mmCIF file of C-alpha atoms and ligand atoms in Angstrom:
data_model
loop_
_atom_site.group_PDB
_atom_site.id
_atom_site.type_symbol
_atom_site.label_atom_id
_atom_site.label_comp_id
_atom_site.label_asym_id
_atom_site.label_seq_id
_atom_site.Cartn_x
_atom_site.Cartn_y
_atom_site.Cartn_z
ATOM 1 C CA UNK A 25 9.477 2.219 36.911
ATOM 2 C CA UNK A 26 7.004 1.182 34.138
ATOM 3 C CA UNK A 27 4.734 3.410 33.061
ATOM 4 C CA UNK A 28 0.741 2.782 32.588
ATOM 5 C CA UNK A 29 -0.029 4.840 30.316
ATOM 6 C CA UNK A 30 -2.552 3.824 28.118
ATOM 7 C CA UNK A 31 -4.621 5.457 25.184
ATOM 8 C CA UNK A 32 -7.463 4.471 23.188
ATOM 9 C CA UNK A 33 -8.455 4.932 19.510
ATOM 10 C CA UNK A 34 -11.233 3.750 17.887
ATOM 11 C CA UNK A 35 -12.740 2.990 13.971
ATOM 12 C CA UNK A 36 -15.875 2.749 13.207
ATOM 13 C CA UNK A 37 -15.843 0.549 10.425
ATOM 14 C CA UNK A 38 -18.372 -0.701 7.666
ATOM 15 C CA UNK A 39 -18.992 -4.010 9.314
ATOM 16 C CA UNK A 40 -18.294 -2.846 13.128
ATOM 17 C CA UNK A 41 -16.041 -0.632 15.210
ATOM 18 C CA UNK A 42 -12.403 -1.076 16.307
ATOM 19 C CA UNK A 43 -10.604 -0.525 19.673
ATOM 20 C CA UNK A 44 -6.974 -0.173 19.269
ATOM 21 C CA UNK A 45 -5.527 0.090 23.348
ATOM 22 C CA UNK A 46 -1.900 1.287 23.253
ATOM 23 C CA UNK A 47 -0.012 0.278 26.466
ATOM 24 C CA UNK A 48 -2.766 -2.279 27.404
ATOM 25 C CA UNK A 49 -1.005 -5.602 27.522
ATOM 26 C CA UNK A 50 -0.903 -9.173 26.801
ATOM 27 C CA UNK A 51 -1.888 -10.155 30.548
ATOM 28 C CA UNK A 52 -5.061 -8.160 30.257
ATOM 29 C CA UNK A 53 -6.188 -9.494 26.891
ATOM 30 C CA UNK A 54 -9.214 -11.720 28.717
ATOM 31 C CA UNK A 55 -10.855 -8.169 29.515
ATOM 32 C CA UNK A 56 -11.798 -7.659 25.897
ATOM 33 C CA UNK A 57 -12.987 -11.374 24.668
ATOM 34 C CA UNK A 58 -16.807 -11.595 25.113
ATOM 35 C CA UNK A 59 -17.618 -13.447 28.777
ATOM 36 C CA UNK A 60 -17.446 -17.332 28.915
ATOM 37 C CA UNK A 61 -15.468 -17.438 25.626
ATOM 38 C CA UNK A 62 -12.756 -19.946 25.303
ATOM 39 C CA UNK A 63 -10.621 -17.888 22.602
ATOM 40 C CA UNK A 64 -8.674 -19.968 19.662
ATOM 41 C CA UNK A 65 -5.595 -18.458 19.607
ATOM 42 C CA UNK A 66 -3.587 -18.221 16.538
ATOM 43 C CA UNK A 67 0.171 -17.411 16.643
ATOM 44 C CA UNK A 68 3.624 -18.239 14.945
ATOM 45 C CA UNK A 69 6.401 -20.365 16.166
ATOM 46 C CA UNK A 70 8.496 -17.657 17.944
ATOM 47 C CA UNK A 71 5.554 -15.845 19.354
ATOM 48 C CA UNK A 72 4.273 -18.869 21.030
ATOM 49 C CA UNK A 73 7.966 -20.149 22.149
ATOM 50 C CA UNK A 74 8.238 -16.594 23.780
ATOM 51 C CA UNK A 75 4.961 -15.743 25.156
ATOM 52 C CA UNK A 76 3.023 -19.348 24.815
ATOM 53 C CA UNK A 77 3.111 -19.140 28.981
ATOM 54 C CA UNK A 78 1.818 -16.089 29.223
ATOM 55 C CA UNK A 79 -1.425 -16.472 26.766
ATOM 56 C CA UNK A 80 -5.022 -16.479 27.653
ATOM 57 C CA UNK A 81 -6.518 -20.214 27.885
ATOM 58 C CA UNK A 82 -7.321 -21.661 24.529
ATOM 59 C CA UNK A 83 -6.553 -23.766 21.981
ATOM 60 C CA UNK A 84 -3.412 -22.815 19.884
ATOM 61 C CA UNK A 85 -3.190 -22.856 16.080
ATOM 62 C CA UNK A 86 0.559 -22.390 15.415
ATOM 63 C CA UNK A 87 1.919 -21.102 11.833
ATOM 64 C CA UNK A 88 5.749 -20.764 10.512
ATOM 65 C CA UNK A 89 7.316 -17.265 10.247
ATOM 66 C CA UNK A 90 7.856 -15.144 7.562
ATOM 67 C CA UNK A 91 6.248 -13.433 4.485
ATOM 68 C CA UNK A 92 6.527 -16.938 2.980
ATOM 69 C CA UNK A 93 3.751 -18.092 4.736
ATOM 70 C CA UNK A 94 1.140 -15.491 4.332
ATOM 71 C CA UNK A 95 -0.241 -17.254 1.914
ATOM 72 C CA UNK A 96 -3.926 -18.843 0.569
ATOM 73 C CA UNK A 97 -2.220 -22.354 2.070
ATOM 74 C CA UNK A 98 -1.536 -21.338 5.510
ATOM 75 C CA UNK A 99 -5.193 -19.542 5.158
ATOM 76 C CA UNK A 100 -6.415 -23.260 4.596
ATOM 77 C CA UNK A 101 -4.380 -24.929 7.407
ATOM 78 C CA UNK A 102 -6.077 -22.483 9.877
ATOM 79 C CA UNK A 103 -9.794 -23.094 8.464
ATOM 80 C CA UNK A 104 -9.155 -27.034 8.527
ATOM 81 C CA UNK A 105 -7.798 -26.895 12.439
ATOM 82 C CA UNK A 106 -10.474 -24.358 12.695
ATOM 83 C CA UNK A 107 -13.351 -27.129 11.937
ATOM 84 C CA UNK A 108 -11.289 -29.544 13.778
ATOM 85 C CA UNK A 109 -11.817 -27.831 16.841
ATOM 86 C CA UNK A 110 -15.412 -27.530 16.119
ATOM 87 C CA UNK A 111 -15.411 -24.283 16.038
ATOM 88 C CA UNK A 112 -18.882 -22.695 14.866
ATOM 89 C CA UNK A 113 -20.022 -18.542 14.472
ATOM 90 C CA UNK A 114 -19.910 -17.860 17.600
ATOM 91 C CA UNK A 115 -15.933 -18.512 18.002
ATOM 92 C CA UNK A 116 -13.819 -15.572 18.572
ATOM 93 C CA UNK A 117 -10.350 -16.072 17.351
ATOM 94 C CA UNK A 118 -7.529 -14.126 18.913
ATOM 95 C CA UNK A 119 -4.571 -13.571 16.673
ATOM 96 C CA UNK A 120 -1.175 -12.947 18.469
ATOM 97 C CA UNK A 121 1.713 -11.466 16.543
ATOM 98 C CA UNK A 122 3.415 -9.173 14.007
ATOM 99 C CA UNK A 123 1.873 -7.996 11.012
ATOM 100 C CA UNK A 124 2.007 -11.552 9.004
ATOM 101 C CA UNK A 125 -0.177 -12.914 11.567
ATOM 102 C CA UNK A 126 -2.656 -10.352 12.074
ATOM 103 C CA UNK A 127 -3.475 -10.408 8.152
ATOM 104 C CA UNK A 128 -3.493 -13.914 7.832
ATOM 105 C CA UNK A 129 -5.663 -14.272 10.933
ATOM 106 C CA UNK A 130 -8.020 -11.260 10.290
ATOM 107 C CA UNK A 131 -8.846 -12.821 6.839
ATOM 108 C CA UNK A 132 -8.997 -16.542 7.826
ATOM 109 C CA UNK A 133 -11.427 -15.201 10.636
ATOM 110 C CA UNK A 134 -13.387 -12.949 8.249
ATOM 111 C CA UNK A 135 -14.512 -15.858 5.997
ATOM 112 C CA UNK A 136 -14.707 -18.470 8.331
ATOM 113 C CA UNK A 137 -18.248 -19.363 8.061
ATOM 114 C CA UNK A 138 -18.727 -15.812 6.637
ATOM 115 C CA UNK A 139 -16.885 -14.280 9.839
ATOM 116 C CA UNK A 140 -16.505 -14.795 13.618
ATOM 117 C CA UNK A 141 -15.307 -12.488 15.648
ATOM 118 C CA UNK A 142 -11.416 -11.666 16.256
ATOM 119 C CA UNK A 143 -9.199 -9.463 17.913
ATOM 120 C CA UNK A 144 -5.581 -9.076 18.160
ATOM 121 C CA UNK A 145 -1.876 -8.398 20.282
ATOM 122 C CA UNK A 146 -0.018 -7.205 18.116
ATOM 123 C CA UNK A 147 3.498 -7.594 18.693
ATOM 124 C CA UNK A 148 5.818 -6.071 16.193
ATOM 125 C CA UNK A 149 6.388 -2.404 16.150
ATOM 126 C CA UNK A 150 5.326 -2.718 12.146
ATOM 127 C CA UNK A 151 2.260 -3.745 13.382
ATOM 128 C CA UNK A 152 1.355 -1.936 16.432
ATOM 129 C CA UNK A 153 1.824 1.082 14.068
ATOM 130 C CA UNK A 154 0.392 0.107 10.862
ATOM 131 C CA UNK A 155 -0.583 -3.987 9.824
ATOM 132 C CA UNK A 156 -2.632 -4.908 12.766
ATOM 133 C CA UNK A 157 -4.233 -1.278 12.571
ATOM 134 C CA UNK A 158 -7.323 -0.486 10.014
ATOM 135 C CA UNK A 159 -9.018 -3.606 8.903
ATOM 136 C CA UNK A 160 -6.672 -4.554 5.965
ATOM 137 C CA UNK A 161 -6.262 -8.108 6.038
ATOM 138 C CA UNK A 162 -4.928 -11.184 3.587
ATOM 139 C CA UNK A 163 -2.411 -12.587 1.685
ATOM 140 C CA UNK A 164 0.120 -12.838 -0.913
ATOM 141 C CA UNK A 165 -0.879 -14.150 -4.104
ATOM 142 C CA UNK A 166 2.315 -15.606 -6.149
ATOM 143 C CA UNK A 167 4.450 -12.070 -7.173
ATOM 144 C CA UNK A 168 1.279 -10.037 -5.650
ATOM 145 C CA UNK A 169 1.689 -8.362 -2.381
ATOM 146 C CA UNK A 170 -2.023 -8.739 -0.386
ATOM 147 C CA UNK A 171 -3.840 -9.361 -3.274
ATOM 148 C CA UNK A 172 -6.562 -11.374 -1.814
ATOM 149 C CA UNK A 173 -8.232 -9.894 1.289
ATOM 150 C CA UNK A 174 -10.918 -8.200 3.024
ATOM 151 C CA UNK A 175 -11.611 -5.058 4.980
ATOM 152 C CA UNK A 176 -12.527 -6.095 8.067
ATOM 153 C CA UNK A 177 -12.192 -4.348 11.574
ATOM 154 C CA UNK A 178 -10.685 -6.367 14.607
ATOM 155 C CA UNK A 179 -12.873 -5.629 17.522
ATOM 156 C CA UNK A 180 -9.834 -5.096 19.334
ATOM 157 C CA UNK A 181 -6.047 -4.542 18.807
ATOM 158 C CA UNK A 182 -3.586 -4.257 22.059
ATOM 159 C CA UNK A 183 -0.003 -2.674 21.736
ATOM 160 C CA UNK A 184 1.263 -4.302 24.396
ATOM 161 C CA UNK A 185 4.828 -2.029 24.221
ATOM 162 C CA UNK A 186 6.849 -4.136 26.693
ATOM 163 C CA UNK A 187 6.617 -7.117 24.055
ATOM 164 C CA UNK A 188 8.624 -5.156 21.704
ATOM 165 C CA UNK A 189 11.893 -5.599 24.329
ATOM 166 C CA UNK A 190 12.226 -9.457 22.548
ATOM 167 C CA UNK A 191 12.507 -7.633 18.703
ATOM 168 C CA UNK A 192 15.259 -7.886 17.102
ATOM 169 C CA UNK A 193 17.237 -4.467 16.287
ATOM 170 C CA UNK A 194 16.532 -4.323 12.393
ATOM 171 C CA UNK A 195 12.817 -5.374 13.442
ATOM 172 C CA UNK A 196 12.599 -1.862 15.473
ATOM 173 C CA UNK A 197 13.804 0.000 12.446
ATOM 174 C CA UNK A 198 11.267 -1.637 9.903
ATOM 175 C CA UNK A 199 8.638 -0.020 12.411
ATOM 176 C CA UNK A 200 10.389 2.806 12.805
ATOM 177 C CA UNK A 201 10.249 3.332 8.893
ATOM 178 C CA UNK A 202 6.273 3.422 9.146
ATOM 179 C CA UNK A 203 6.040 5.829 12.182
ATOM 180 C CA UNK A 204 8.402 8.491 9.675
ATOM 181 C CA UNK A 205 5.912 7.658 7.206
ATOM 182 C CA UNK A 206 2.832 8.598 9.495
ATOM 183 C CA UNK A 207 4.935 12.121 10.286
ATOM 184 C CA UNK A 208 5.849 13.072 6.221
ATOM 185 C CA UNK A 209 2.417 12.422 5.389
ATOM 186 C CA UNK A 210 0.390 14.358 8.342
ATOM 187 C CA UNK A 211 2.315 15.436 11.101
ATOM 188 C CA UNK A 212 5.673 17.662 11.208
ATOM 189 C CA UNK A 213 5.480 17.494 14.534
ATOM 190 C CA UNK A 214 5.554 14.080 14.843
ATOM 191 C CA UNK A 215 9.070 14.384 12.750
ATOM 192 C CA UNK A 216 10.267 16.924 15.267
ATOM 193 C CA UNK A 217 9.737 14.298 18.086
ATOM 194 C CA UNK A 218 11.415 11.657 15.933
ATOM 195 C CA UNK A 219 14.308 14.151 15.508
ATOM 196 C CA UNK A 220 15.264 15.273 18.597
ATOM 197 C CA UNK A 221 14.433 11.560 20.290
ATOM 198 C CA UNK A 222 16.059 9.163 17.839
ATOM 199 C CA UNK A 223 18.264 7.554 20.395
ATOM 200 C CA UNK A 224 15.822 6.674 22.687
ATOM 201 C CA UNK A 225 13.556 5.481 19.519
ATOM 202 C CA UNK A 226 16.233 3.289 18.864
ATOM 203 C CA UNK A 227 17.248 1.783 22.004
ATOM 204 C CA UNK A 228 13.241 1.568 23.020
ATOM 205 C CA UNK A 229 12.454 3.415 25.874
ATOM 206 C CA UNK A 230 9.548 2.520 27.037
ATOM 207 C CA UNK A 231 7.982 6.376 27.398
ATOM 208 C CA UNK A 232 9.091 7.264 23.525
ATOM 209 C CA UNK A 233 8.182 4.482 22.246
ATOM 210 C CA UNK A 234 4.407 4.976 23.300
ATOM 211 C CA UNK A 235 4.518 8.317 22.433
ATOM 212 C CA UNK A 236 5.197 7.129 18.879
ATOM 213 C CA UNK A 237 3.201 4.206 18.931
ATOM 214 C CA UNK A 238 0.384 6.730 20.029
ATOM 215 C CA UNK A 239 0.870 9.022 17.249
ATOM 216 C CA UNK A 240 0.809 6.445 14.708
ATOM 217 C CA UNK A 241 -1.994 4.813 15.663
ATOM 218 C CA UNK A 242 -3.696 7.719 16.018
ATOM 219 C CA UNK A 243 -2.638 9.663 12.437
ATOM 220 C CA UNK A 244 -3.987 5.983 10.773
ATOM 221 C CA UNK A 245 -7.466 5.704 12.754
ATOM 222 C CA UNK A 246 -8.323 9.184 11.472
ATOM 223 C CA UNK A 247 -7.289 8.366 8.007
ATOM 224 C CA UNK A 248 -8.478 5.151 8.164
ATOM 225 C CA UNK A 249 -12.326 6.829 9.530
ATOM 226 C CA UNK A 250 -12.088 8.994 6.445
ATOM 227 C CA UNK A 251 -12.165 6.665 3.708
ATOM 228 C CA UNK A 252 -11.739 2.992 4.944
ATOM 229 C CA UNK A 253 -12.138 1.429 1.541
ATOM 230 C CA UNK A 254 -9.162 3.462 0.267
ATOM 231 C CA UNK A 255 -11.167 4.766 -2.483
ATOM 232 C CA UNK A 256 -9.112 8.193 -1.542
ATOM 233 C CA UNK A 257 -7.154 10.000 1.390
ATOM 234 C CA UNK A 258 -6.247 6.267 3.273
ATOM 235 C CA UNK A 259 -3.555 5.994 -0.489
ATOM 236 C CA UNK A 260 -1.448 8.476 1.505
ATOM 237 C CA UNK A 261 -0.836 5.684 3.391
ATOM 238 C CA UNK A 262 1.230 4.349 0.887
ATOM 239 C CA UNK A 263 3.793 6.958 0.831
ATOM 240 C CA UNK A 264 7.120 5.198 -0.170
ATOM 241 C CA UNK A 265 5.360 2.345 -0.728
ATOM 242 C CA UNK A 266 5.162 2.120 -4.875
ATOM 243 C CA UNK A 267 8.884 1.937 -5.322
ATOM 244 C CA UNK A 268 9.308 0.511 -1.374
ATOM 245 C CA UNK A 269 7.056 -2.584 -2.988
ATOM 246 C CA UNK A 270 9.503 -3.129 -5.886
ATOM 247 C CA UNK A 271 12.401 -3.092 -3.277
ATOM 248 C CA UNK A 272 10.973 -5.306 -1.630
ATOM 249 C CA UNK A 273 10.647 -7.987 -4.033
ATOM 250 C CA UNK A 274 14.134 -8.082 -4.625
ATOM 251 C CA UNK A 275 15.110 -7.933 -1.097
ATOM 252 C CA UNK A 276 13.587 -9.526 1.383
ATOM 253 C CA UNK A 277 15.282 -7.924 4.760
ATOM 254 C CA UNK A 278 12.464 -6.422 5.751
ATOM 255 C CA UNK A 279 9.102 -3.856 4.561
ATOM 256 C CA UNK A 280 10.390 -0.777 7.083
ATOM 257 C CA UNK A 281 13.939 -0.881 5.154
ATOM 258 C CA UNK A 282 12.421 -1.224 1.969
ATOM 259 C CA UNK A 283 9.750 1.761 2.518
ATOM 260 C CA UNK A 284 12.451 3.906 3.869
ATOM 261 C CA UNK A 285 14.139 3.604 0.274
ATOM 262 C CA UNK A 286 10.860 3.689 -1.492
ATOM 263 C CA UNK A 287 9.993 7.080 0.628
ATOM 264 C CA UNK A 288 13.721 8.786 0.173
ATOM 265 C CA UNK A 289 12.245 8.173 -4.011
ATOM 266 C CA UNK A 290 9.725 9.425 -3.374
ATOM 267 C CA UNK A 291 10.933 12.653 -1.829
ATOM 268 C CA UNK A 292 13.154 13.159 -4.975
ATOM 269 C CA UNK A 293 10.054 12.515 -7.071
ATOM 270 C CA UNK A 294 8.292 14.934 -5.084
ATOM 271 C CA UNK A 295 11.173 17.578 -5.420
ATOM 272 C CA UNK A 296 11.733 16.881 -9.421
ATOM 273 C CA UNK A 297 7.435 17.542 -9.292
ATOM 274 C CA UNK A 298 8.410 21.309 -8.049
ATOM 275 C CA UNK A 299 6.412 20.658 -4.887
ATOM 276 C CA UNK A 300 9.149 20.163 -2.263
ATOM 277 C CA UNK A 301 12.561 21.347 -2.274
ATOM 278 C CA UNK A 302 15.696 20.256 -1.517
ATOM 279 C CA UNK A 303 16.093 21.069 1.772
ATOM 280 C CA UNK A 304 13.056 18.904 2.603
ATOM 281 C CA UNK A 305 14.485 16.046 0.545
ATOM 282 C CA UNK A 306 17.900 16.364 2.534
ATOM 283 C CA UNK A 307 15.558 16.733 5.999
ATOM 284 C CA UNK A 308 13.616 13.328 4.876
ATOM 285 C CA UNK A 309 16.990 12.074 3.827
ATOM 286 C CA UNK A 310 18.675 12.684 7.338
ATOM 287 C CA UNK A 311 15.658 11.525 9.334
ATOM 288 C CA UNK A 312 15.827 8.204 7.728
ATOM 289 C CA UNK A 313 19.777 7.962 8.011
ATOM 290 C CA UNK A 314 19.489 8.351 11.599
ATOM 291 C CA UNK A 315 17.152 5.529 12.664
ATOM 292 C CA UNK A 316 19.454 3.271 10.746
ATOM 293 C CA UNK A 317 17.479 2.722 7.380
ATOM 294 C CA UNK A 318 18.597 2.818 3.774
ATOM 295 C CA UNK A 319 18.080 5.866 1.939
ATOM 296 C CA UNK A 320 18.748 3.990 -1.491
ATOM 297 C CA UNK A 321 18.480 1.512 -3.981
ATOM 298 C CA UNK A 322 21.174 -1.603 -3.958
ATOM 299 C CA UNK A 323 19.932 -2.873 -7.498
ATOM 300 C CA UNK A 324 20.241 -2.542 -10.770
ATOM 301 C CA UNK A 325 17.550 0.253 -12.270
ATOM 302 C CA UNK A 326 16.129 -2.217 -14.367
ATOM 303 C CA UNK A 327 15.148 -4.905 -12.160
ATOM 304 C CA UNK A 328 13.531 -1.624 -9.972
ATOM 305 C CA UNK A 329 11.556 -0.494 -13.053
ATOM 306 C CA UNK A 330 11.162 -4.328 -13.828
ATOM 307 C CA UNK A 331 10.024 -5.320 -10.202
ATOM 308 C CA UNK A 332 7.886 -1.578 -10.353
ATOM 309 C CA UNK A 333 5.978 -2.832 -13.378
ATOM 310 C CA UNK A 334 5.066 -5.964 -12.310
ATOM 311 C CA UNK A 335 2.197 -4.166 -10.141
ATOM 312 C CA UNK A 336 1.171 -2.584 -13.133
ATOM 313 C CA UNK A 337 -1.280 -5.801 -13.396
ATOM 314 C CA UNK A 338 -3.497 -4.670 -10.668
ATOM 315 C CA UNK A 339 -3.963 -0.845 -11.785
ATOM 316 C CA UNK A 340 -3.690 -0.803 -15.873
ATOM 317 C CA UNK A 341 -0.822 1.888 -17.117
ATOM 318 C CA UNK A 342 -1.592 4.388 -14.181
ATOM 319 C CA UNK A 343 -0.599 4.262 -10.974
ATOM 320 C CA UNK A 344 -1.438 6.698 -7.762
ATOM 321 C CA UNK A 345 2.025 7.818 -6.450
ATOM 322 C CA UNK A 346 1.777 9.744 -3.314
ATOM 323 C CA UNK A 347 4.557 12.751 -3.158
ATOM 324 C CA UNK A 348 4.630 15.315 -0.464
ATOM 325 C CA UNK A 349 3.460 18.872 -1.195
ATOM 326 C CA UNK A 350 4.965 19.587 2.480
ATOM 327 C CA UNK A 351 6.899 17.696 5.363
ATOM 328 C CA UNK A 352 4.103 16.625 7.527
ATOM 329 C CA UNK A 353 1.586 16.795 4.110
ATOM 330 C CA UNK A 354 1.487 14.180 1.307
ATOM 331 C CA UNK A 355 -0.633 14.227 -1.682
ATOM 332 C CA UNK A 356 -2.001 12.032 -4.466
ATOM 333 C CA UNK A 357 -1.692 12.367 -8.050
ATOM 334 C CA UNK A 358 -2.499 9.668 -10.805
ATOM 335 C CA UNK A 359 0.398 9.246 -13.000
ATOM 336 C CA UNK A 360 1.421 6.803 -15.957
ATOM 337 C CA UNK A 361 4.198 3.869 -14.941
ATOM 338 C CA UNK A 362 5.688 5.309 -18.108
ATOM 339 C CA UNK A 363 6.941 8.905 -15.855
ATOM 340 C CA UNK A 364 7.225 7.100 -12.737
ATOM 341 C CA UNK A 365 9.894 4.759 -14.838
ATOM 342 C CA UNK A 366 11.102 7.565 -16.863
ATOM 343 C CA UNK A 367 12.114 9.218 -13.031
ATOM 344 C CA UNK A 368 13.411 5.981 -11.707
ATOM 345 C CA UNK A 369 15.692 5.501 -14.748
ATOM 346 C CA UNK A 370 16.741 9.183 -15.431
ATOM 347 C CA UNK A 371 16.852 10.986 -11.729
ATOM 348 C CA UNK A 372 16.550 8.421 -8.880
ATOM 349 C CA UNK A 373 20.294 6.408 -9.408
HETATM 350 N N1 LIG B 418 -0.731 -0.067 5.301
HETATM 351 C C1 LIG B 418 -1.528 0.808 4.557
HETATM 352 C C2 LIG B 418 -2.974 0.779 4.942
HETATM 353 O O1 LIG B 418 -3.343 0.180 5.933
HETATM 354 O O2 LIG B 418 -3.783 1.351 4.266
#
């Protein structure tokens, strides 16, 4: 029998607070839009040829799929239907999807006529545990991963976990990836649970799958509280994510895959540092293995150091690599691209 469990985080963010409901659901998504609002719903094509029957009345803005679209352009398609549908401040748009929607949305929203309000459902297991989560929102620029956005909180974010039964198996993985993350970073325990319950991660059950989805959420509000602005402890979010980034570029099957790769380096890194050992690396290592991810690098080392670099553009000749100083505890240290390359071309292949 489904359960009904449902928990509730909150942030309380620069510009307003957050509600992120995990286990509330699509069906109940009128509860949380302000009374006698029509919502415009924004979605992509197989969200809305999945779900379309099932969403709240409004007007639909559809996009196409895909990290291809999170672009400035698609950001322009939704302001034009946006005035179309004479929409004014006191619109609330309702994004519906995985993480490439809920950025594109959340920024299109935030400077539509300087903001209107917006919530999400998120649907992805990515971003039920990380995208939709903590304000972060915009798009790709060229080569550049998010590099125009805003911080801005949703007012809301459901997890509705019965909409992850339509994902697609290496989908579940690339959330998967970010839930590790969430436990090598803050919480061993949250690694034990992963552990001893990677079967039933894997093949969804509905109980474990909150359970982690709960965790997550939770470890990121409390980071995300701390330091919003990521001007400090919210870069531990980033574990894996230096080298995952570089992956990425090169291979486009999916962020989770690519972090679990960038977070395996990153566990050597944090082993050649002196500050785990190798035991931890091989308990990362396993962990990874087990929920079907890769735990290295198909490419050549130079294109890595070469697709690395390239990122160098937004932070000068340092970059802030996050190793672990514990399973369960990550830290941040400012170090030159120059001995982050010199460890991807001498100790990572
Ligand atoms: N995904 C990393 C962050 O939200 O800060």
């Amino acid at each position: 029998m489904k359960s009904l469990e449902m928990k509730t985080f909150e942030v309380n963010g620069r510009q307003g607070n957050s509600l992120i409901h995990v286990g509330d659901t699509l069906a109940n998504v009128s509860t949380h839009i302000p009374d006698g609002t029509i919502p415009v719903i924004i979605t992509d094509e197989n969200i809305k040829r999945l779900y379309g029957g099932k969403f709240p009345e409004g007007p639909v803005i559809t996009i196409g799929t895909g990290e291809k679209n999170k672009t400035l352009a698609t950001v322009e398609y939704i302001l034009r239907e946006l005035v179309e549908l004479g929409c004014d401040r006191s619109s609330f748009i309702l994004g519906i999807g995985g993480g490439i929607v809920c950025d594109i949305v959340g920024f299109a929203a935030s400077i539509f006529l300087r903001g209107v309000r917006f919530g999400f459902v998120s649907t992805s297991l990515l971003s039920q545990v990380d995208a939709s989560v903590g304000g972060k929102n915009g798009v790709n620029l060229d080569a550049f991963k998010n590099m125009v956005g805003v911080f801005n909180q949703p007012e809301f974010v459901i997890c509705d976990i019965d909409m992850l039964a339509t994902l697609p198996e290496a989908e579940i993985s690339n959330g998967l990836a970010e839930i590790v993350k969430h436990g090598l970073i803050k919480d061993i325990r949250l690694l034990d649970f992963i552990d001893a319950n990677r079967e039933k991660a894997l093949s969804l059950d509905r109980d474990t799958v909150f359970r982690l989805v709960a965790d997550s959420v939770s470890i990121k509000s409390r980071v995300v509280q701390a330091d919003e602005r990521e001007a400090g402890e919210r870069r531990k979010l980033n574990f894996g994510h230096t080298i995952g980034h570089a992956i990425e570029k090169l291979d486009q099957s999916g962020h989770g895959r690519a972090v679990a790769a960038g977070m395996v380096a990153a566990a050597r890194f944090s082993e050649k540092k002196g500050f785990i050992n190798r035991d931890a690396v091989d308990r990362v290592t396993d962990l990874i293995l087990g929920l079907n991810l890769p735990v290295s690098i198909p490419f050549p080392v130079e294109e890595i150091v070469a697709a690395a670099s390239r990122d160098k553009k937004k932070m000068g000749k340092d970059v802030f690599f996050v190793f672990l100083d514990s399973l369960g505890c990550a830290r941040v240290d400012k170090i030159s691209y120059d001995e982050m390359n010199d460890f991807i071309r001498n100790d990572l292949y």
